[in-house]
Tab-separated table of C-alpha atoms and ligand atoms in Angstrom:
chain	number	residue	atom	x	y	z
A	1459	MET	CA	0.000	0.000	0.000
A	1460	LYS	CA	1.130	3.539	-0.783
A	1461	GLN	CA	2.487	5.359	2.261
A	1462	ILE	CA	0.989	8.831	2.414
A	1463	ILE	CA	1.444	11.626	4.947
A	1464	LEU	CA	-1.015	14.393	5.764
A	1465	THR	CA	-0.280	16.912	8.456
A	1466	GLY	CA	-0.649	20.616	9.044
A	1467	ASP	CA	-0.877	23.675	11.230
A	1468	ARG	CA	-3.336	26.451	11.904
A	1469	PRO	CA	-2.231	29.849	10.565
A	1470	THR	CA	-2.994	31.586	13.859
A	1471	GLY	CA	0.563	32.800	14.352
A	1472	ARG	CA	4.141	32.091	13.420
A	1473	LEU	CA	5.240	28.575	14.330
A	1474	HIS	CA	6.990	27.950	17.616
A	1475	VAL	CA	9.537	25.512	18.982
A	1476	GLY	CA	6.706	23.256	20.246
A	1477	HIS	CA	5.668	22.744	16.632
A	1478	TYR	CA	9.263	22.098	15.706
A	1479	VAL	CA	9.974	19.307	18.176
A	1480	GLY	CA	6.374	18.031	18.244
A	1481	SER	CA	5.834	17.643	14.543
A	1482	LEU	CA	7.938	19.650	12.077
A	1483	LYS	CA	11.222	17.919	12.821
A	1484	GLU	CA	9.584	14.526	12.432
A	1485	ARG	CA	7.999	15.596	9.143
A	1486	VAL	CA	11.311	16.636	7.702
A	1487	GLN	CA	12.875	13.333	8.746
A	1488	LEU	CA	10.010	11.338	7.242
A	1489	GLN	CA	10.171	13.480	4.110
A	1490	ASN	CA	13.852	12.730	3.670
A	1491	SER	CA	13.578	9.042	4.628
A	1492	GLY	CA	12.229	8.197	1.173
A	1493	GLY	CA	9.654	5.860	2.762
A	1494	TYR	CA	6.640	7.923	1.706
A	1495	GLN	CA	5.262	8.212	-1.809
A	1496	GLU	CA	3.199	11.334	-1.147
A	1497	ILE	CA	3.424	14.041	1.517
A	1498	TYR	CA	0.778	16.741	2.007
A	1499	ILE	CA	1.271	19.629	4.391
A	1500	MET	CA	-1.786	21.715	4.980
A	1501	ILE	CA	-2.095	25.275	6.198
A	1502	ALA	CA	-5.369	24.841	8.071
A	1503	ASP	CA	-6.944	28.258	7.590
A	1504	ALA	CA	-10.540	26.999	7.583
A	1505	GLN	CA	-9.864	25.319	10.907
A	1506	ALA	CA	-8.229	28.495	12.236
A	1507	LEU	CA	-11.404	30.403	11.331
A	1508	THR	CA	-13.503	28.132	13.557
A	1509	ASP	CA	-12.280	30.099	16.564
A	1510	ASN	CA	-11.128	33.229	14.742
A	1511	ALA	CA	-14.202	34.042	12.664
A	1512	GLU	CA	-13.890	37.686	13.611
A	1513	HIS	CA	-10.192	37.867	12.764
A	1514	PRO	CA	-9.836	36.855	9.117
A	1515	GLU	CA	-6.961	39.318	8.692
A	1516	LYS	CA	-4.941	37.477	11.319
A	1517	VAL	CA	-5.475	34.166	9.537
A	1518	ARG	CA	-4.635	35.662	6.144
A	1519	GLN	CA	-1.418	37.258	7.358
A	1520	ASN	CA	-0.206	34.058	8.921
A	1521	ILE	CA	-0.509	31.935	5.772
A	1522	MET	CA	2.809	33.252	4.484
A	1523	GLN	CA	4.378	33.155	7.942
A	1524	VAL	CA	3.586	29.458	8.337
A	1525	ALA	CA	4.769	28.690	4.802
A	1526	LEU	CA	8.072	30.448	5.568
A	1527	ASP	CA	8.430	28.475	8.789
A	1528	TYR	CA	7.921	25.225	6.868
A	1529	LEU	CA	10.571	26.070	4.306
A	1530	ALA	CA	12.897	27.289	7.056
A	1531	CYS	CA	12.663	23.928	8.840
A	1532	GLY	CA	13.539	21.969	5.738
A	1533	ILE	CA	10.188	21.082	4.178
A	1534	ASP	CA	11.171	20.649	0.553
A	1535	PRO	CA	8.482	21.628	-1.977
A	1536	GLU	CA	9.989	19.142	-4.444
A	1537	LYS	CA	9.145	16.317	-2.051
A	1538	SER	CA	6.172	17.695	-0.085
A	1539	THR	CA	2.999	19.362	-1.317
A	1540	ILE	CA	2.158	22.450	0.739
A	1541	PHE	CA	-1.419	23.676	0.304
A	1542	ILE	CA	-4.105	25.961	1.746
A	1543	GLN	CA	-7.117	24.172	3.215
A	1544	SER	CA	-9.966	26.556	2.331
A	1545	MET	CA	-8.934	26.640	-1.324
A	1546	ILE	CA	-10.041	23.008	-1.589
A	1547	PRO	CA	-13.866	22.945	-1.458
A	1548	GLN	CA	-13.921	19.127	-1.586
A	1549	LEU	CA	-12.717	19.096	2.032
A	1550	THR	CA	-15.808	21.017	3.134
A	1551	GLU	CA	-18.104	18.687	1.255
A	1552	LEU	CA	-16.516	15.600	2.803
A	1553	THR	CA	-16.925	17.181	6.244
A	1554	PHE	CA	-20.623	17.657	5.591
A	1555	TYR	CA	-21.150	13.976	4.804
A	1556	TYR	CA	-18.993	12.753	7.697
A	1557	MET	CA	-21.047	14.844	10.144
A	1558	ASN	CA	-23.817	12.290	9.764
A	1559	LEU	CA	-21.539	9.548	11.060
A	1560	VAL	CA	-20.626	11.227	14.367
A	1561	THR	CA	-22.797	11.947	17.391
A	1562	VAL	CA	-22.757	15.213	19.317
A	1563	SER	CA	-21.932	13.365	22.527
A	1564	ARG	CA	-18.957	11.681	20.847
A	1565	VAL	CA	-17.443	15.053	19.955
A	1566	GLN	CA	-18.239	16.323	23.457
A	1567	ARG	CA	-16.186	13.466	24.881
A	1568	ASN	CA	-13.114	14.314	22.781
A	1569	PRO	CA	-10.541	15.344	25.436
A	1570	THR	CA	-8.705	17.793	23.158
A	1571	VAL	CA	-11.946	19.546	22.224
A	1572	LYS	CA	-12.835	19.700	25.930
A	1573	ALA	CA	-9.456	21.199	26.850
A	1574	GLU	CA	-9.587	23.729	24.019
A	1575	ILE	CA	-13.129	24.842	24.883
A	1576	LYS	CA	-11.930	25.495	28.407
A	1577	MET	CA	-8.782	27.274	27.249
A	1578	ARG	CA	-10.799	29.574	24.982
A	1579	ASN	CA	-13.511	30.208	27.612
A	1580	PHE	CA	-16.113	29.028	25.115
A	1581	GLU	CA	-18.164	27.049	27.688
A	1582	ALA	CA	-21.571	28.589	26.965
A	1583	SER	CA	-20.916	29.833	23.441
A	1584	ILE	CA	-19.129	27.202	21.397
A	1585	PRO	CA	-19.248	28.020	17.676
A	1586	VAL	CA	-20.761	25.045	15.824
A	1587	GLY	CA	-17.862	25.166	13.366
A	1588	PHE	CA	-15.324	24.884	16.150
A	1589	PHE	CA	-17.239	21.992	17.674
A	1590	CYS	CA	-17.098	20.189	14.339
A	1591	TYR	CA	-13.429	20.709	13.623
A	1592	PRO	CA	-12.442	17.131	14.547
A	1593	ILE	CA	-14.805	15.999	11.780
A	1594	SER	CA	-13.299	18.446	9.318
A	1595	GLN	CA	-9.876	17.163	10.323
A	1596	ALA	CA	-11.028	13.632	9.458
A	1597	ALA	CA	-12.033	14.989	6.041
A	1598	ASP	CA	-8.570	16.515	5.541
A	1599	ILE	CA	-6.786	13.295	6.426
A	1600	THR	CA	-9.001	10.927	4.465
A	1601	ALA	CA	-9.218	13.156	1.378
A	1602	PHE	CA	-5.571	12.304	0.750
A	1603	LYS	CA	-5.958	8.660	1.831
A	1604	ALA	CA	-3.242	9.403	4.363
A	1605	THR	CA	-1.736	6.442	6.191
A	1606	THR	CA	0.420	8.511	8.531
A	1607	VAL	CA	-0.036	11.733	10.486
A	1608	PRO	CA	3.049	13.081	12.271
A	1609	ALA	CA	1.708	15.289	15.082
A	1610	GLY	CA	1.941	16.179	18.753
A	1611	GLU	CA	0.219	14.248	21.528
A	1612	ASP	CA	-2.806	16.600	21.585
A	1613	GLN	CA	-3.781	15.196	18.195
A	1614	GLU	CA	-4.227	11.616	19.367
A	1615	PRO	CA	-7.961	11.999	20.176
A	1616	MET	CA	-8.440	13.589	16.731
A	1617	LEU	CA	-6.863	10.609	15.033
A	1618	GLU	CA	-9.004	8.232	17.085
A	1619	GLN	CA	-12.102	10.142	16.008
A	1620	CYS	CA	-10.932	10.031	12.398
A	1621	ARG	CA	-10.402	6.278	12.526
A	1622	GLU	CA	-13.924	5.825	13.918
A	1623	ILE	CA	-15.356	7.852	11.040
A	1624	VAL	CA	-13.398	5.791	8.517
A	1625	ARG	CA	-14.595	2.520	10.035
A	1626	LYS	CA	-18.196	3.715	10.144
A	1627	PHE	CA	-18.051	5.013	6.571
A	1628	ASN	CA	-16.563	1.793	5.234
A	1629	GLU	CA	-19.078	-0.283	7.179
A	1630	VAL	CA	-22.086	1.669	5.905
A	1631	TYR	CA	-21.022	2.510	2.343
A	1632	GLY	CA	-18.379	-0.119	1.545
A	1633	GLU	CA	-14.583	-0.089	1.733
A	1634	THR	CA	-13.553	3.385	0.515
A	1635	LEU	CA	-11.485	5.287	3.087
A	1636	VAL	CA	-8.103	4.550	4.655
A	1637	GLU	CA	-7.479	4.412	8.424
A	1638	PRO	CA	-4.528	6.618	9.397
A	1639	LYS	CA	-2.077	6.243	12.256
A	1640	ILE	CA	-0.396	8.997	14.242
A	1641	VAL	CA	3.400	9.227	14.511
A	1642	LEU	CA	4.412	10.865	17.771
A	1643	PRO	CA	7.955	12.046	18.429
A	1644	SER	CA	9.871	9.223	20.116
A	1645	ASN	CA	11.319	11.687	22.648
A	1646	GLN	CA	8.662	12.063	25.377
A	1647	ALA	CA	9.670	15.692	26.102
A	1648	CYS	CA	8.789	16.620	22.516
A	1649	GLN	CA	5.238	15.309	22.533
A	1650	ARG	CA	3.800	18.259	24.443
A	1651	LEU	CA	6.308	20.998	25.021
A	1652	PRO	CA	5.221	23.328	27.856
A	1653	GLY	CA	5.161	27.108	27.436
A	1654	ILE	CA	7.859	29.356	28.858
A	1655	ASP	CA	5.299	30.252	31.557
A	1656	GLY	CA	5.278	26.608	32.678
A	1657	LYS	CA	1.717	26.048	31.363
A	1658	ALA	CA	1.034	22.552	30.076
A	1659	LYS	CA	1.377	23.406	26.390
A	1660	MET	CA	3.214	25.966	24.370
A	1661	SER	CA	0.487	27.398	22.192
A	1662	LYS	CA	0.142	30.355	19.859
A	1663	SER	CA	-3.162	31.201	21.517
A	1664	LEU	CA	-1.577	31.404	24.975
A	1665	GLY	CA	1.280	33.711	24.011
A	1666	ASN	CA	3.839	31.586	25.868
A	1667	CYS	CA	5.989	30.706	22.885
A	1668	ILE	CA	9.507	30.863	21.597
A	1669	TYR	CA	8.960	31.372	17.878
A	1670	LEU	CA	11.154	29.821	15.221
A	1671	SER	CA	11.628	33.306	13.788
A	1672	ASP	CA	12.535	35.031	17.086
A	1673	GLU	CA	15.743	37.067	17.001
A	1674	PRO	CA	18.650	35.853	19.177
A	1675	GLU	CA	18.087	38.567	21.833
A	1676	GLU	CA	14.398	37.666	22.082
A	1677	ILE	CA	15.204	33.994	22.538
A	1678	LYS	CA	17.677	34.850	25.254
A	1679	LYS	CA	15.202	37.109	27.054
A	1680	LYS	CA	12.535	34.404	26.952
A	1681	VAL	CA	14.853	31.639	28.122
A	1682	MET	CA	16.200	33.717	30.996
A	1683	SER	CA	12.638	34.532	32.133
A	1684	MET	CA	11.455	30.923	32.048
A	1685	PHE	CA	9.700	29.191	34.911
A	1686	THR	CA	11.767	26.673	36.832
A	1687	ASP	CA	11.273	24.843	40.121
A	1688	PRO	CA	9.504	27.213	42.556
A	1689	THR	CA	10.986	25.344	45.554
A	1690	HIS	CA	14.530	25.907	44.292
A	1691	LEU	CA	15.017	29.346	45.831
A	1692	ARG	CA	18.733	29.414	46.534
A	1693	LYS	CA	21.497	27.746	44.582
A	1694	GLU	CA	22.236	25.341	47.479
A	1695	ASP	CA	18.625	24.078	47.662
A	1696	PRO	CA	17.900	20.688	46.161
A	1697	GLY	CA	15.798	21.111	43.026
A	1698	HIS	CA	13.233	19.212	40.980
A	1699	THR	CA	13.917	18.394	37.358
A	1700	GLU	CA	10.653	16.517	36.677
A	1701	GLY	CA	8.044	18.949	35.381
A	1702	ASN	CA	10.634	21.733	35.357
A	1703	PRO	CA	10.234	23.470	31.972
A	1704	VAL	CA	13.943	24.300	31.660
A	1705	PHE	CA	14.897	20.639	31.955
A	1706	ILE	CA	12.023	19.529	29.715
A	1707	TYR	CA	13.419	21.903	27.054
A	1708	LEU	CA	16.909	20.520	27.574
A	1709	ARG	CA	15.547	16.995	27.100
A	1710	ALA	CA	13.816	18.115	23.915
A	1711	PHE	CA	16.663	20.133	22.394
A	1712	SER	CA	20.090	19.340	23.813
A	1713	LYS	CA	22.517	17.004	22.077
A	1714	PRO	CA	25.782	15.529	23.390
A	1715	GLU	CA	27.778	17.968	21.239
A	1716	HIS	CA	26.132	20.920	23.018
A	1717	PHE	CA	27.697	19.724	26.272
A	1718	THR	CA	31.109	19.387	24.653
A	1719	GLU	CA	30.805	22.872	23.229
A	1720	PHE	CA	29.038	24.881	25.942
A	1721	LEU	CA	29.227	22.936	29.217
A	1722	PRO	CA	32.181	20.561	29.080
A	1723	GLU	CA	32.329	20.165	32.885
A	1724	TYR	CA	29.270	17.873	32.633
A	1725	ALA	CA	29.330	14.559	30.772
A	1726	GLY	CA	25.735	15.038	29.693
A	1727	LEU	CA	22.181	15.887	30.669
A	1728	GLU	CA	21.867	13.139	33.269
A	1729	GLU	CA	24.812	14.495	35.225
A	1730	LEU	CA	23.459	18.047	35.028
A	1731	GLU	CA	20.032	16.909	36.265
A	1732	GLU	CA	21.623	14.977	39.135
A	1733	HIS	CA	23.533	18.058	40.243
A	1734	TYR	CA	20.379	20.181	40.160
A	1735	ARG	CA	18.468	17.638	42.249
A	1736	ARG	CA	21.326	17.405	44.761
A	1737	GLY	CA	21.555	21.189	45.146
A	1738	GLY	CA	24.408	23.537	44.364
A	1739	LEU	CA	23.475	24.297	40.767
A	1740	GLY	CA	21.853	27.660	40.066
A	1741	ASP	CA	19.003	28.299	37.625
A	1742	VAL	CA	20.964	30.993	35.813
A	1743	LYS	CA	23.715	28.591	34.814
A	1744	VAL	CA	21.198	26.059	33.484
A	1745	LYS	CA	19.288	28.750	31.611
A	1746	LYS	CA	22.466	30.120	30.060
A	1747	PHE	CA	23.244	26.643	28.783
A	1748	LEU	CA	19.693	26.250	27.471
A	1749	ASN	CA	20.037	29.589	25.698
A	1750	ASN	CA	23.211	28.370	23.972
A	1751	VAL	CA	21.445	25.179	22.921
A	1752	MET	CA	18.415	27.040	21.559
A	1753	GLN	CA	20.593	29.516	19.670
A	1754	ALA	CA	22.553	26.654	18.108
A	1755	GLU	CA	19.352	24.862	17.046
A	1756	LEU	CA	17.415	27.903	15.837
A	1757	GLY	CA	20.230	29.822	14.123
A	1758	PRO	CA	20.249	27.783	10.888
A	1759	ILE	CA	16.426	27.802	10.753
A	1760	ARG	CA	16.373	31.610	11.047
A	1761	GLU	CA	18.990	31.923	8.325
A	1762	ARG	CA	16.985	29.779	5.920
A	1763	ARG	CA	13.866	31.766	6.792
A	1764	ASN	CA	15.617	35.044	5.997
A	1765	MET	CA	16.679	33.594	2.677
A	1766	TRP	CA	13.084	32.586	1.773
A	1767	GLU	CA	11.770	35.976	2.901
A	1768	GLN	CA	13.723	37.436	-0.013
A	1769	ARG	CA	11.910	35.057	-2.382
A	1770	LEU	CA	8.215	35.609	-1.564
A	1771	PRO	CA	6.983	35.298	-5.184
A	1772	GLU	CA	8.520	31.824	-5.238
A	1773	VAL	CA	6.784	30.923	-1.976
A	1774	TYR	CA	3.494	32.163	-3.438
A	1775	GLU	CA	3.996	29.865	-6.459
A	1776	ILE	CA	4.815	26.924	-4.177
A	1777	LEU	CA	1.497	27.456	-2.397
A	1778	ARG	CA	-0.459	27.897	-5.608
A	1779	GLU	CA	1.020	24.850	-7.298
A	1780	GLY	CA	0.693	22.751	-4.132
A	1781	THR	CA	-2.946	23.716	-3.709
A	1782	LYS	CA	-3.724	22.854	-7.324
A	1783	LYS	CA	-2.113	19.447	-6.960
A	1784	ALA	CA	-3.860	18.750	-3.641
A	1785	GLU	CA	-7.237	19.729	-5.048
A	1786	ALA	CA	-6.940	17.166	-7.827
A	1787	VAL	CA	-6.274	14.416	-5.281
A	1788	ALA	CA	-9.144	15.483	-3.001
A	1789	ALA	CA	-11.483	15.611	-6.006
A	1790	GLU	CA	-10.721	11.971	-6.796
A	1791	THR	CA	-11.479	10.890	-3.238
A	1792	LEU	CA	-14.703	12.893	-3.238
A	1793	GLN	CA	-15.737	11.080	-6.379
A	1794	ASP	CA	-15.085	7.717	-4.666
A	1795	VAL	CA	-17.089	8.902	-1.665
A	1796	ARG	CA	-20.030	10.079	-3.742
A	1797	ARG	CA	-20.045	6.823	-5.670
A	1798	ALA	CA	-19.958	4.792	-2.437
A	1799	MET	CA	-22.794	6.886	-0.985
A	1800	LYS	CA	-24.776	6.533	-4.201
A	1801	ILE	CA	-25.028	10.287	-4.631
A	1802	ASP	CA	-23.142	10.383	-7.934
A	1803	TYR	CA	-26.462	10.970	-9.677
A	1804	PHE	CA	-25.297	12.289	-13.014
A	1805	ASP	CA	-22.317	9.962	-13.456
A	1806	SER	CA	-24.484	7.316	-15.088
A	1807	GLY	CA	-27.970	7.076	-16.541
A	1808	ASN	CA	-29.196	5.044	-13.556
A	1809	LEU	CA	-31.236	7.878	-12.110
A	1810	MET	CA	-33.741	7.390	-14.919
A	1811	LYS	CA	-34.559	3.851	-13.801
A	1812	LEU	CA	-37.611	3.778	-11.512
A	1813	SER	CA	-37.632	1.024	-8.924
B	643	LIG	P1	-3.420	27.220	18.397
B	643	LIG	O1	-3.146	27.836	19.725
B	643	LIG	O2	-3.913	28.175	17.361
B	643	LIG	O3	-4.253	25.957	18.496
B	643	LIG	P2	-1.068	25.612	18.445
B	643	LIG	O4	0.140	26.289	18.976
B	643	LIG	O5	-1.811	24.661	19.332
B	643	LIG	O6	-2.011	26.749	17.878
B	643	LIG	P3	-1.566	23.960	16.133
B	643	LIG	O7	-1.506	24.606	14.796
B	643	LIG	O8	-2.899	23.698	16.773
B	643	LIG	O9	-0.666	24.851	17.131
B	643	LIG	O10	-0.757	22.582	16.121
B	643	LIG	C1	-0.027	22.120	14.997
B	643	LIG	C2	0.783	20.886	15.290
B	643	LIG	O11	1.808	21.152	16.238
B	643	LIG	C3	-0.010	19.712	15.887
B	643	LIG	O12	0.505	18.529	15.344
B	643	LIG	C4	0.301	19.780	17.351
B	643	LIG	O13	0.219	18.513	17.948
B	643	LIG	C5	1.742	20.278	17.350
B	643	LIG	N1	1.995	21.069	18.554
B	643	LIG	C6	1.438	22.263	18.863
B	643	LIG	N2	1.876	22.703	20.051
B	643	LIG	C7	2.751	21.758	20.507
B	643	LIG	C8	3.545	21.635	21.689
B	643	LIG	N3	3.534	22.573	22.630
B	643	LIG	N4	4.345	20.536	21.826
B	643	LIG	C9	4.367	19.575	20.869
B	643	LIG	N5	3.639	19.630	19.736
B	643	LIG	C10	2.842	20.710	19.546
B	644	LIG	MG1	-3.783	23.805	18.653
């Protein structure tokens, strides 16, 4: 069977380091592994509008920003198709049909939807479109017959919901859609990177991000202001490394060569963590090291981004071409779906036969 990837991001802001470790890095690796015949990367503007209906300008402006972040991280338009969700009407039509296969209570039980409703203070006023976005996400994935979705941990309930829709569709209308699987980063710290404020998730909507496009001084300022262990008041105090954002970031980003280069007095992260737990290691020293690590990781990404910023007409063409290509694929799947649902009325003369 063809191995196909579909993944994407909401254009609600520039992409941050949580996206990088949680999904982008994995995508680039999978892209370059040669194990996938087709790769689709979607800028999910229609999904972004489900909770930004009153801010279309924000969504529009971030299309280019997200595309630049992709290219900066190493998404190669020769190997991956980057496209804009709302430009593909077939996705909306698929969503409409899939809505009949999902109950309201099933969506209400989706833990990510629950958490996001809470985070956005939607409780009493959930837009119907927002409520339905897991179904629209199932449409996005299945339209490309994706087998694999590289994403962060928060997407697991979405994938489960998608698989249920696929199973239900195939059961009712006959084998048509493909069940996808999620690929999470193997490094636990990367699956849900906390914000610099120590909140459970770095998220554009929470404003607790280090952005891939941040300038070196900004990164430094953010790292030095990060939350650490609140019980570690003085350097001598024993500290906690579990749940400590600074150490979670080090687990997500640091490599052995960073120790050799910036902190040679420690053999590696384990030794540094041990020292912190024992007491005698100050937060400032750890943060300075983390800053060096982040600068080393983000420097080349920023450089590539700057280079692409000088070539915006090319980026525009990449998006236009990618969207055209993606639409053709989604149109084929929609045709299969309509045929399976027996709503392909004008594709044959059958409609004229009375039963
Ligand atoms: P928004 O606040 O608008 O929802 P977001 O920051 O949550 O934005 P999304 O566009 O919803 O970002 O997520 C895109 C992808 O990045 C998903 O695969 C998601 O799992 C992953 N991702 C987002 N935030 C993190 C994070 N903090 N750690 C790991 N992965 C993340
Ligand atoms: Mg999100």
